[in-house]
XYZ file of C-alpha atoms in Angstrom:
310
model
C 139.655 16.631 -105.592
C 143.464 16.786 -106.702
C 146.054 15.692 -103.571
C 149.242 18.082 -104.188
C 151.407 20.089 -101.880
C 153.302 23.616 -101.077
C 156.416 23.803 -102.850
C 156.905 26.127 -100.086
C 159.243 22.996 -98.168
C 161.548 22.519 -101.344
C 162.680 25.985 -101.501
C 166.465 24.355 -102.666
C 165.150 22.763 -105.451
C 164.841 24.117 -109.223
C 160.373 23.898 -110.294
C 161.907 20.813 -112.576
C 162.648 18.878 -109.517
C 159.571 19.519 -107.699
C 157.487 18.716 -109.998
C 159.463 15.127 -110.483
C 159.693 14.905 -106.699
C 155.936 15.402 -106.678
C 155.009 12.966 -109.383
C 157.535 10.258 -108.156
C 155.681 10.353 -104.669
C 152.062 10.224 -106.689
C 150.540 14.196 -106.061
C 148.719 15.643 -108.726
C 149.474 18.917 -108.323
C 151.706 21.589 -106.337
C 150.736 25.176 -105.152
C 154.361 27.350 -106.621
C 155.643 29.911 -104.251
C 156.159 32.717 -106.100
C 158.508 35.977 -103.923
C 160.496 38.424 -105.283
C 164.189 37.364 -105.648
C 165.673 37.546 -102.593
C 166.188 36.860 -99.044
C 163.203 37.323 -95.912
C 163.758 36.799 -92.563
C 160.189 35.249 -91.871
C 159.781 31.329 -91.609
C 158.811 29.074 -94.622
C 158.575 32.298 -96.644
C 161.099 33.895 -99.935
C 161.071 30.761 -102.081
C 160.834 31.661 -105.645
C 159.724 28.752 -107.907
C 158.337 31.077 -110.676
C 159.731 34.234 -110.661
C 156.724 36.683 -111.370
C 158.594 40.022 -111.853
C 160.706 38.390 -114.895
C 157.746 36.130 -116.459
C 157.083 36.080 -120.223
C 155.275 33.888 -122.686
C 158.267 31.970 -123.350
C 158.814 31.241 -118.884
C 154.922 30.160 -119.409
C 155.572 27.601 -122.399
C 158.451 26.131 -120.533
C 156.778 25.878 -116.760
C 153.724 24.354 -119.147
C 156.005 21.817 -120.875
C 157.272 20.845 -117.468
C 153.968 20.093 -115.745
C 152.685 18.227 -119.127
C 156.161 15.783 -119.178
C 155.668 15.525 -115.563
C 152.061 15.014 -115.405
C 151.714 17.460 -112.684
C 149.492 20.512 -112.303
C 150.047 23.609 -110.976
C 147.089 24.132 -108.292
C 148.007 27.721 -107.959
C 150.447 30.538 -107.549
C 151.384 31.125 -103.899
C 152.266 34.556 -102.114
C 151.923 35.507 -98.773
C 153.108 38.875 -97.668
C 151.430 41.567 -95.634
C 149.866 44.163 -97.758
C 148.385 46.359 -95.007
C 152.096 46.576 -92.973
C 152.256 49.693 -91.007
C 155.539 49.924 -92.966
C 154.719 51.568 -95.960
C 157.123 50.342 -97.934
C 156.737 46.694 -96.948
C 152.799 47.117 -97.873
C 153.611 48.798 -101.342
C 156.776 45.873 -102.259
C 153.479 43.465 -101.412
C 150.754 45.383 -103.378
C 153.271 46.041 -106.461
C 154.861 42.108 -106.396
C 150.773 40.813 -105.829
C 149.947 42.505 -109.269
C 153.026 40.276 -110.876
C 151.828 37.636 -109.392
C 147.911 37.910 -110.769
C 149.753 38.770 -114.409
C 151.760 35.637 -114.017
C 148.822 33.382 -113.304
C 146.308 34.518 -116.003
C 149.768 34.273 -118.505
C 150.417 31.070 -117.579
C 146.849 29.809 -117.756
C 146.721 28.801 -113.919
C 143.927 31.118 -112.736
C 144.557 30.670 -108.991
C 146.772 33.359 -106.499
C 146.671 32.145 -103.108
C 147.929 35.166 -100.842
C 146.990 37.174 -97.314
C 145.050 40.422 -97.312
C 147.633 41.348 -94.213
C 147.239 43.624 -91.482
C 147.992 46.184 -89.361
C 148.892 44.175 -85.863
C 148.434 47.361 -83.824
C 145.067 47.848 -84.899
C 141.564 46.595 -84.266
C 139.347 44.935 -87.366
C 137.472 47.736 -87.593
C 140.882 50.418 -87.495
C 142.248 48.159 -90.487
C 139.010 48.140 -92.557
C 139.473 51.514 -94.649
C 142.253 50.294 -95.945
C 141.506 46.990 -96.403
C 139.328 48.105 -98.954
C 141.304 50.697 -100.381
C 143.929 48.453 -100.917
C 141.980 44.873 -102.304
C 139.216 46.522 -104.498
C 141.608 47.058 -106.990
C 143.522 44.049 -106.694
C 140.190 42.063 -106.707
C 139.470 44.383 -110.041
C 142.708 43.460 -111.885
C 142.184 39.657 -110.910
C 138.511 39.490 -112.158
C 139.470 41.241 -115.567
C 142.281 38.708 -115.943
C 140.117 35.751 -115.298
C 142.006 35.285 -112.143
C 140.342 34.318 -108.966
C 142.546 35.425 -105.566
C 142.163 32.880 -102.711
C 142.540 34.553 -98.960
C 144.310 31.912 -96.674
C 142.655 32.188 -93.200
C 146.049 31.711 -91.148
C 145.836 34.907 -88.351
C 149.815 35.504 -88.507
C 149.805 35.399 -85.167
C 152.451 32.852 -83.784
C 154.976 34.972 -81.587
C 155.602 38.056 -79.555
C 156.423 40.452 -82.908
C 153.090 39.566 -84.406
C 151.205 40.341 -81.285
C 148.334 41.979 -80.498
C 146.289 41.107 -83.790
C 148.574 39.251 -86.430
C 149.230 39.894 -89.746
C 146.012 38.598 -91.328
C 142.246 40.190 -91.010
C 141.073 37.427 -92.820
C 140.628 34.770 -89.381
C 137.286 33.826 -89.134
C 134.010 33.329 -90.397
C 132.571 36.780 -89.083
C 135.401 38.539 -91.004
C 135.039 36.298 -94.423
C 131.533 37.479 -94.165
C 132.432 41.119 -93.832
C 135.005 40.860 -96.526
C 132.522 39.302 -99.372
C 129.919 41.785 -98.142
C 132.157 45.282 -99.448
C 134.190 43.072 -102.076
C 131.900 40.648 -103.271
C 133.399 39.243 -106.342
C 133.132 36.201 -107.469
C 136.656 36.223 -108.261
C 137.614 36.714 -104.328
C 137.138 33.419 -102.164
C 139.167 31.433 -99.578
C 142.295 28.925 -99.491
C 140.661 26.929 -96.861
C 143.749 26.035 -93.718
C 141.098 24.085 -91.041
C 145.069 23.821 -88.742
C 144.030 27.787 -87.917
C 140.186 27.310 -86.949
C 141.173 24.180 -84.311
C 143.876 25.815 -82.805
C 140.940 29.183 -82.388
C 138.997 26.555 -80.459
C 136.551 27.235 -83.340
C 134.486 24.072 -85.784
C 136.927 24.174 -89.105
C 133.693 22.022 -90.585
C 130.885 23.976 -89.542
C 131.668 27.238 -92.129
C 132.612 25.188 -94.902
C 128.688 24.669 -95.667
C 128.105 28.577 -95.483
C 131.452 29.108 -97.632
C 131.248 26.422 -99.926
C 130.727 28.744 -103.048
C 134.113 31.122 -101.873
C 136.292 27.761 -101.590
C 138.910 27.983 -104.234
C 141.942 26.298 -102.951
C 142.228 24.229 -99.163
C 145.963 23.718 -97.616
C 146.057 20.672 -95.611
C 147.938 20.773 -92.611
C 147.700 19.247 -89.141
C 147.744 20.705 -85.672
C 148.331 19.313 -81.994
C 147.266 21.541 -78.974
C 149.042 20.680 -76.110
C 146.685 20.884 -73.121
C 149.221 20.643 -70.149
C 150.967 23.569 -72.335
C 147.681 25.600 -72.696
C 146.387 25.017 -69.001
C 149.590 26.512 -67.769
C 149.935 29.498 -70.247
C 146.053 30.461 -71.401
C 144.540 31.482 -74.598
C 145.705 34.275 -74.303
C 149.662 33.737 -74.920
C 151.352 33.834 -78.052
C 149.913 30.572 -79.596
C 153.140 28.428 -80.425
C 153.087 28.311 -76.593
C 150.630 26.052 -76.638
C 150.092 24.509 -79.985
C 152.402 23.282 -83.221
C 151.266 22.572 -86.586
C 151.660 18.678 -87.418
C 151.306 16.515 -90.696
C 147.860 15.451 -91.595
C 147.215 13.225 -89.191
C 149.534 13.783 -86.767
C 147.499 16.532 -84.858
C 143.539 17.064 -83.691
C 141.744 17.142 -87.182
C 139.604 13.974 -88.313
C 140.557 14.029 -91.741
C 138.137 11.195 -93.091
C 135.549 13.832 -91.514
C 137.024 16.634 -93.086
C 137.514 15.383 -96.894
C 133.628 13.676 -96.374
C 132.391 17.363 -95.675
C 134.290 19.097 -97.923
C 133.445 16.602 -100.788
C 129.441 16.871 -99.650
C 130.005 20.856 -100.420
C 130.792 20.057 -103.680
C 134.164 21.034 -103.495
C 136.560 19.084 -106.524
C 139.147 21.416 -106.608
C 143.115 21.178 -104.841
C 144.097 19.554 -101.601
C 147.328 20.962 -100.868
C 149.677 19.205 -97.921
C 151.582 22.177 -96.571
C 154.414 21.248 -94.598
C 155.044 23.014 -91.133
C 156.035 20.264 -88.722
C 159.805 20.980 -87.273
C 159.904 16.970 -86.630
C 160.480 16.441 -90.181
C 162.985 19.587 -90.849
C 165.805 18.226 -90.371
C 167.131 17.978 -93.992
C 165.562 17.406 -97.720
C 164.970 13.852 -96.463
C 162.935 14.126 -93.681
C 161.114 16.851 -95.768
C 160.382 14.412 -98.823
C 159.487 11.651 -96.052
C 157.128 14.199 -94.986
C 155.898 14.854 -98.180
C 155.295 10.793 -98.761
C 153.878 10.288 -95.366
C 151.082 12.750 -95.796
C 150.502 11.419 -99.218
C 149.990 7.840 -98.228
C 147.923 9.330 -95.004
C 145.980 11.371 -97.617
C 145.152 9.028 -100.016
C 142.616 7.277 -97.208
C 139.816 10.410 -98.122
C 141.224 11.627 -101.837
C 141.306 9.032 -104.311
C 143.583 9.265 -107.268
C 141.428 11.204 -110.421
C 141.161 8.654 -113.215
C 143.957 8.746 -116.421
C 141.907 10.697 -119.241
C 141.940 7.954 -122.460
């Protein structure tokens, strides 16, 4: 396995000074963020660190020049928008930038898009599944003839009161992964792996890594704490930052000894990605590199350091 992070928490920097940032600290690899130019209201979202709509052979050779003087890899190409919004436009800007995004990767040799197959909140799983399908068999068909494989992150999108009833992601649980590689089953269409979103379900984030371990292309590392006194007062069924944060590998619930010894026994060798979401370290670039070093030197307990190639 290859410890690297979300460049997602350096959105100031320039890709040349995440990449040092990353190898100074010891990852191997980073997971780019690549959105369209431009601002977006939504939390740890909009950071461009390749810019997919303007990318060219040349924008390859360079990004590739950086990671070799560097020594770091890119994991994978990073975009999470909703491409089933009941806005139509905000679904077709998502569809249309996704494409880019799967050209950029096979282009710059990096066959790995990490995204969200989105949904319509105001609809049940079942209400969203025509156009689930309309809408990913020919995204999943563009990424297979491109050599690219597209990694669904299991995060529900469900956090606050404008995301309720049923988030902004189908793709929550087991039952649903199931359904999706049933009607799409591709072998270029898998998971990026985020156990933070199964604990705070109340639901085993090790027990459907055996059944998935074939559909596990990329896994996010990231913490989460449930706060009991919070939950008891509230219920499960509240908007969930009311009773739960996401936390720094090991700062919340998740046994992460348990979880790389699982996820190694699967046969899994690919990225580990720290993605940072706790607001105790957001206070400036500092706290978010000290974050960044923290869950390295937690990490590095469960993912040893690959050996130098002589």
């Amino acid at each position: 396995m290859k410890l690297g992070f979300v460049s997602a928490i350096l959105p100031e920097l320039p890709l040349d000074a995440v990449l040092q940032h990353a190898a100074r600290i010891g990852y191997e690899c980073v997971e780019l963020m690549c959105w369209p130019v431009g601002k977006v209201d939504r939390r740890y979202a909009g950071v461009t660190h390749l810019d997919a709509a303007n990318f060219s052979t040349a924008a390859a050779d360079k990004v590739g020049e950086l990671c070799r003087s560097t020594g770091i890899a890119i994991s994978g190409l990073g975009y999470y928008p909703n491409p089933l919004s009941p806005d139509a436009g905000e679904a077709r800007t998502a569809v249309e930038h996704l494409r880019l995004v799967i050209q950029a990767a096979a282009l710059l040799g990096t066959p790995q898009v990490n995204t969200f197959v989105g949904r319509d909140w105001s609809k049940s799983v079942d209400g969203n599944w025509p156009r689930f399908l309309d809408t990913w068999k020919p995204l999943v068909g563009l990424a297979e003839s491109l050599g690219v494989r597209i990694g669904i992150e299991n995060c529900p999108m469900l956090f606050t009161d404008d995301e309720w009833p049923g988030g902004k992601n189908l793709a929550i649980s087991p039952a649903i992964w199931r359904r999706m590689f049933a009607d799409i089953p591709s072998r270029s269409f898998g998971l990026n792996y985020d156990p933070s979103h199964l604990v705070w379900q109340q639901m085993d984030h090790l027990r459907s890594l055996v059944e998935f371990r074939e559909r596990l292309f990329h896994v996010h590392a990231k913490d989460v704490r449930i706060d009991r006194d919070r939950l008891d007062d509230v219920g499960i069924l509240a908007t969930p930052l009311k009773y739960h944060c996401p936390k720094l590998p090991g700062l919340g619930e998740i046994d992460w000894g348990r979880f790389c010894s699982v996820l190694g026994d699967c046969g899994y060798t690919g990225p580990v990605c720290v993605e940072v979401e706790d607001r105790a370290f957001e206070a400036s670039l500092a706290t978010r590199l000290q974050a960044l070093r923290q869950a390295h030197d937690f990490l590095r307990n469960f993912i040893a350091r690959e050996p130098a190639i002589e």
